[in-house]
PDB file of C-alpha atoms in Angstrom:
ATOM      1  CA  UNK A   1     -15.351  -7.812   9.357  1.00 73.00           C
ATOM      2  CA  UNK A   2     -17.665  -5.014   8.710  1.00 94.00           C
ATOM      3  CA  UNK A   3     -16.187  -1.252   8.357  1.00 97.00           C
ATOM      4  CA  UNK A   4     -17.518   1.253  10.251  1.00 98.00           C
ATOM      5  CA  UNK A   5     -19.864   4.142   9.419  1.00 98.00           C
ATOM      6  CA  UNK A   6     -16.671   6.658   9.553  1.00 98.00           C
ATOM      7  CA  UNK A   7     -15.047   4.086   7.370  1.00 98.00           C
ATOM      8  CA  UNK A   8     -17.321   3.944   4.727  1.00 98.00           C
ATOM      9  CA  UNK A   9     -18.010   7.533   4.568  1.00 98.00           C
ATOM     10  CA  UNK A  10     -14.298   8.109   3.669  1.00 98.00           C
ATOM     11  CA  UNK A  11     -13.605   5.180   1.842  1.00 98.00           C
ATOM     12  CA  UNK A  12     -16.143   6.542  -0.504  1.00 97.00           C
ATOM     13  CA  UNK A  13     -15.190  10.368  -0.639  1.00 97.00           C
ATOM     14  CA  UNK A  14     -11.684   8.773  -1.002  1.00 98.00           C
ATOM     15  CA  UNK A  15     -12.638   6.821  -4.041  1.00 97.00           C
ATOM     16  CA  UNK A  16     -14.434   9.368  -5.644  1.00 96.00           C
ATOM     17  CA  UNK A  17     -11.421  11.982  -4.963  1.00 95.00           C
ATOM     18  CA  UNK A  18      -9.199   8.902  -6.876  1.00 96.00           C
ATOM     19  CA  UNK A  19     -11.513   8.835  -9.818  1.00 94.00           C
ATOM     20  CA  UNK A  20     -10.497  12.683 -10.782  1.00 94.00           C
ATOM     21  CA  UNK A  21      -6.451  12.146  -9.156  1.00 91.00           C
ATOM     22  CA  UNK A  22      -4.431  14.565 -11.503  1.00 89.00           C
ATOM     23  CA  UNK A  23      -1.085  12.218 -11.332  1.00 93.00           C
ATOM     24  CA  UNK A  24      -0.519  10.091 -14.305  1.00 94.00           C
ATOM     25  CA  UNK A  25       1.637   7.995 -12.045  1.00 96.00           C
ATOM     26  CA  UNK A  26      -1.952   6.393 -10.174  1.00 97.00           C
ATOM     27  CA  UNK A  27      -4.416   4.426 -11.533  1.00 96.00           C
ATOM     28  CA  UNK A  28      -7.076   2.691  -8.964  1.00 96.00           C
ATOM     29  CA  UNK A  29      -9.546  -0.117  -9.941  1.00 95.00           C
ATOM     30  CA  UNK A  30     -12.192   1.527  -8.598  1.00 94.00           C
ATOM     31  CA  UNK A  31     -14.777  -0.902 -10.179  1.00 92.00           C
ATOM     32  CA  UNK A  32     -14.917  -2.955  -7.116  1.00 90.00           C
ATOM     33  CA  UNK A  33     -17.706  -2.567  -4.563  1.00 90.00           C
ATOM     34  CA  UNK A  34     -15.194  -4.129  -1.827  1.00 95.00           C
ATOM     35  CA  UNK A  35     -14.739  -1.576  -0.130  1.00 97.00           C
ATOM     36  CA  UNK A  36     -12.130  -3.463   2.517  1.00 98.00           C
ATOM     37  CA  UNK A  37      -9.850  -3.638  -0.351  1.00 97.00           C
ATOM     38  CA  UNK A  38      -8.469  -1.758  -3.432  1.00 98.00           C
ATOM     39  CA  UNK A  39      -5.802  -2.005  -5.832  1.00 97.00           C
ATOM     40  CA  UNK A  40      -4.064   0.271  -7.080  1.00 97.00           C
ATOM     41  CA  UNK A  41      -1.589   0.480 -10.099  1.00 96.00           C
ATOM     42  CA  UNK A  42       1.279   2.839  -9.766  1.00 96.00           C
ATOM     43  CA  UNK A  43       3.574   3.629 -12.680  1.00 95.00           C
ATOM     44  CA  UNK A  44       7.547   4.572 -11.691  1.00 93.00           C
ATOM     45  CA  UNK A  45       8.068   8.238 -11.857  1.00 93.00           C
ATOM     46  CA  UNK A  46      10.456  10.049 -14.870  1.00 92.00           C
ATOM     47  CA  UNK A  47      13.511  10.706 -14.135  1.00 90.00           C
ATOM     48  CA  UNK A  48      14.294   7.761 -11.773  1.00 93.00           C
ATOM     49  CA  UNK A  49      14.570   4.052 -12.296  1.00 93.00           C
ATOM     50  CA  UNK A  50      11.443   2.557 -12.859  1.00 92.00           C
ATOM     51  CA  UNK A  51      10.932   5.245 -15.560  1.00 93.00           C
ATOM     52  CA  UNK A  52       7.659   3.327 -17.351  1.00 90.00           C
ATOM     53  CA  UNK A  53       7.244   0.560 -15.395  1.00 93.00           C
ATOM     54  CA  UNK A  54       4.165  -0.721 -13.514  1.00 94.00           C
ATOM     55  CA  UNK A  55       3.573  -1.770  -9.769  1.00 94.00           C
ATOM     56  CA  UNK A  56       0.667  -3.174  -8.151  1.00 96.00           C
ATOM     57  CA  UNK A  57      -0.668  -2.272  -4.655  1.00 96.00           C
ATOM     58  CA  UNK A  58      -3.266  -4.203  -2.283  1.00 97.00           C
ATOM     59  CA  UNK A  59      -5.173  -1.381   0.355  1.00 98.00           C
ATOM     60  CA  UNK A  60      -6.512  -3.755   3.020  1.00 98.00           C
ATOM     61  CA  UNK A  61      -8.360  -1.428   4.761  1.00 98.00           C
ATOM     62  CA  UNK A  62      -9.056  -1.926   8.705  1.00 98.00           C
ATOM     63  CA  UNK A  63     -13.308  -1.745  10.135  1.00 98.00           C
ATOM     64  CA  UNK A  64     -11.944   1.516  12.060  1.00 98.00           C
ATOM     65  CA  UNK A  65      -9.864   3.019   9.092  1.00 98.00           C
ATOM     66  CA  UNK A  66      -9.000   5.953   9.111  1.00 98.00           C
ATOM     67  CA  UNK A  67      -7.918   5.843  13.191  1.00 98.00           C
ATOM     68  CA  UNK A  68      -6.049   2.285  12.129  1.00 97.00           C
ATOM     69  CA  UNK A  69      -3.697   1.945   9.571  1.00 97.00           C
ATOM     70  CA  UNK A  70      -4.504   0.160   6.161  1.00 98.00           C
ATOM     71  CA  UNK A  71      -2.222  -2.626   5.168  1.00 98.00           C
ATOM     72  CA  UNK A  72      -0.567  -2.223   1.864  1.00 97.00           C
ATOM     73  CA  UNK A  73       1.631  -4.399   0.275  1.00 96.00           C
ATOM     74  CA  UNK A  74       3.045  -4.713  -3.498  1.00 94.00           C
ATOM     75  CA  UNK A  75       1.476  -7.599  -5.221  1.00 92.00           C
ATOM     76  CA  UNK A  76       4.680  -8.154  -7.935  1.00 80.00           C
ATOM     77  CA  UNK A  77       7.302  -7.718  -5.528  1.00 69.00           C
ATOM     78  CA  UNK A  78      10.818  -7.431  -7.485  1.00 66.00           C
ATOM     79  CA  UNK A  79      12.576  -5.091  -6.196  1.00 67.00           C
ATOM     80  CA  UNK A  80      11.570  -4.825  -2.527  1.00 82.00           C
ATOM     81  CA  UNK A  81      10.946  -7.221  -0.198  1.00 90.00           C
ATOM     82  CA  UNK A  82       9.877 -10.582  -1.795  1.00 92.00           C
ATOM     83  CA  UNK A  83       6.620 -11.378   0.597  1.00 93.00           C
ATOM     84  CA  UNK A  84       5.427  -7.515  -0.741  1.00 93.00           C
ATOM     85  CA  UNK A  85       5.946  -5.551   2.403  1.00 93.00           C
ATOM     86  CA  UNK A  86       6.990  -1.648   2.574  1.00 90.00           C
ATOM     87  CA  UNK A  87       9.535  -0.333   4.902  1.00 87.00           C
ATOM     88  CA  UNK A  88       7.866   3.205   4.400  1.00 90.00           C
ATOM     89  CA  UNK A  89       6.938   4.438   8.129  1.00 89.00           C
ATOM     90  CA  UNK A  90       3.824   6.742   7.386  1.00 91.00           C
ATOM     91  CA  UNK A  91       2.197   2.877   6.440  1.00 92.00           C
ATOM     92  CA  UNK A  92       2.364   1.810  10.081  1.00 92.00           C
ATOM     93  CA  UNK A  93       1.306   2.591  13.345  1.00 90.00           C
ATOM     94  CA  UNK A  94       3.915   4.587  15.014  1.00 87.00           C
ATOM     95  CA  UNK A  95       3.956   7.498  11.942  1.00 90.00           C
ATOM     96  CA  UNK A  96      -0.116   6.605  10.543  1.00 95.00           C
ATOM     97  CA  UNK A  97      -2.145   9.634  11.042  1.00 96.00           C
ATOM     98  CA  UNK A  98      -5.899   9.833   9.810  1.00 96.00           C
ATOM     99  CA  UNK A  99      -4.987  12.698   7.624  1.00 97.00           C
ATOM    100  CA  UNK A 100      -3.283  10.137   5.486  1.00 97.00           C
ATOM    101  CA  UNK A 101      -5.289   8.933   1.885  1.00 97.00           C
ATOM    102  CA  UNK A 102      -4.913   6.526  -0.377  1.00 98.00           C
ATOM    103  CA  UNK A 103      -3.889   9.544  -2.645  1.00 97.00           C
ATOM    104  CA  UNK A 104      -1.123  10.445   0.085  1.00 96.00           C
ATOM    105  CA  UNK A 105      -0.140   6.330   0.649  1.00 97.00           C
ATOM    106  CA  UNK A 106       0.456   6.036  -3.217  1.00 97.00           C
ATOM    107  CA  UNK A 107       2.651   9.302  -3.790  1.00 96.00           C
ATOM    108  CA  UNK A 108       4.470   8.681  -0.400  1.00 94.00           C
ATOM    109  CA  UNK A 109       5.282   5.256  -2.110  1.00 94.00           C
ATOM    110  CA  UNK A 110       6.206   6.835  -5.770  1.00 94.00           C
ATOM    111  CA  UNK A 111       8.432   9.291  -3.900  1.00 93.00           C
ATOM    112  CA  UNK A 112      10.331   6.413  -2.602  1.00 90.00           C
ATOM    113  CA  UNK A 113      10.765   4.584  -5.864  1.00 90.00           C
ATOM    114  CA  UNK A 114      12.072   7.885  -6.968  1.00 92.00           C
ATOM    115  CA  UNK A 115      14.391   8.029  -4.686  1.00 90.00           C
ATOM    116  CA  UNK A 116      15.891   4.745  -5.195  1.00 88.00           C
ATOM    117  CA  UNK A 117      19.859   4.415  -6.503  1.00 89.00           C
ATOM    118  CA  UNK A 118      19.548   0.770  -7.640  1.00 87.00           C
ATOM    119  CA  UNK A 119      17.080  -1.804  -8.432  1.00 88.00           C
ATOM    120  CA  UNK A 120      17.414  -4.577  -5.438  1.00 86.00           C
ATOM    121  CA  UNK A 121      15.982  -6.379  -2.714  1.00 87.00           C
ATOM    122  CA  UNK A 122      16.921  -4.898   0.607  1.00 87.00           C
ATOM    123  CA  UNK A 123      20.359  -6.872   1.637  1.00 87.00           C
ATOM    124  CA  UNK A 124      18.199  -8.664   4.616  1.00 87.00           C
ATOM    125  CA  UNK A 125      15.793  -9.646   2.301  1.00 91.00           C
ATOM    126  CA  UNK A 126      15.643 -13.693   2.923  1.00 93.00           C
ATOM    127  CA  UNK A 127      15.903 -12.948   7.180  1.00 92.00           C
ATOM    128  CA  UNK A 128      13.017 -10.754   7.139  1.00 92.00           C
ATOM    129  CA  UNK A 129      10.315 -12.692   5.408  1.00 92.00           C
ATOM    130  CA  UNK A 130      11.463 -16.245   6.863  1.00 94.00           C
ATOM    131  CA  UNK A 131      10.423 -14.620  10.310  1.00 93.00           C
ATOM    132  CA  UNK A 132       8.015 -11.826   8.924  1.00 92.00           C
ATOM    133  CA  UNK A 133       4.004 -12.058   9.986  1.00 94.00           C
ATOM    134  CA  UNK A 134       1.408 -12.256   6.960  1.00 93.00           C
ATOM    135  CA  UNK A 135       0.351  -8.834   7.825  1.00 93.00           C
ATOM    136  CA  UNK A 136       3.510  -6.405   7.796  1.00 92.00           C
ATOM    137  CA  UNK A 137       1.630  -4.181  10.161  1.00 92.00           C
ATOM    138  CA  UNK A 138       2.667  -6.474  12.739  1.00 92.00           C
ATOM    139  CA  UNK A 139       6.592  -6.517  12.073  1.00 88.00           C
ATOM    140  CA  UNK A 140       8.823  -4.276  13.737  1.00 84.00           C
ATOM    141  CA  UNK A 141      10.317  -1.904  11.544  1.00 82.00           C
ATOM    142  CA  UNK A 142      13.440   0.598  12.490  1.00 76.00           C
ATOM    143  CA  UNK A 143      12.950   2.911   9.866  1.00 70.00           C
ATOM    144  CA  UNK A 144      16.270   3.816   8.289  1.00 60.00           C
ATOM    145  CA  UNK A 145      15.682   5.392   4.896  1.00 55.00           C
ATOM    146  CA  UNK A 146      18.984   4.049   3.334  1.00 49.00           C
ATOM    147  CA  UNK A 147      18.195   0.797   4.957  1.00 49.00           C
ATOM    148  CA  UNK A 148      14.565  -0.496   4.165  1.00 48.00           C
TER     149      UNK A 148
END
């Protein structure tokens, strides 16, 4: 797959707005050259709780991004759905708008961590990634905030 001319022009101001991101809370390896795919290191925000720790992202980004939707999925799932997937609707088709950045993705993602009461899978957990696809831009999420 080969990304677009539209794609590599943002990818690229993207990345370079990442290298001078003000939050303490992102980190991006931007020492790849790949630009399909980038990983990004998020740390859990004070006062929640994943106060201090780490989480890894993937960005898997599409040849027509930003009109399509990146996939992004936690590498070190243990707390959300084992296979990595994110019940977080601005991630997926039916919410994705091309206004949406990495920068955007990652605090959107942070926020949600925040938010969080307790540290656990989602109850349906073992259903969901028995019959999930590889790419969770293909499941069919019913976004429920108190339910993903």
């Amino acid at each position: 797959m080969s990304l677009t001319k539209l794609a590599v022009n943002r990818l690229m101001s993207e990345r370079k707005q990442l290298s001078k991101c003000s939050s303490p809370l992102i980190k991006a390896n931007l020492e790849s050259e790949n630009l399909e795919k980038l990983d990004v290191t998020l740390l859990g925000p004070e006062d929640s709780l994943y106060k201090g720790k780490k989480f890894q992202l993937r960005f898997t980004f599409p040849s027509n991004y930003p009109l399509e939707n990146p996939m992004v999925i936690f590498l070190q799932p243990n707390h959300i759905y084992s296979n990595g997937h994110i019940c977080l609707s601005v991630i997926y088709k039916q919410h994705w708008t091309p206004a949406m950045t990495i920068e955007s993705i990652c605090l959107s993602i942070i926020s949600m961590l925040a938010s969080a009461t307790q540290i656990e899978r989602p109850p349906n957990d073992s259903s969901y990634v028995s019959r999930a696809p590889s790419d969770p831009r293909s499941s069919n999420w019913i976004f429920e905030d108190d339910k993903c």
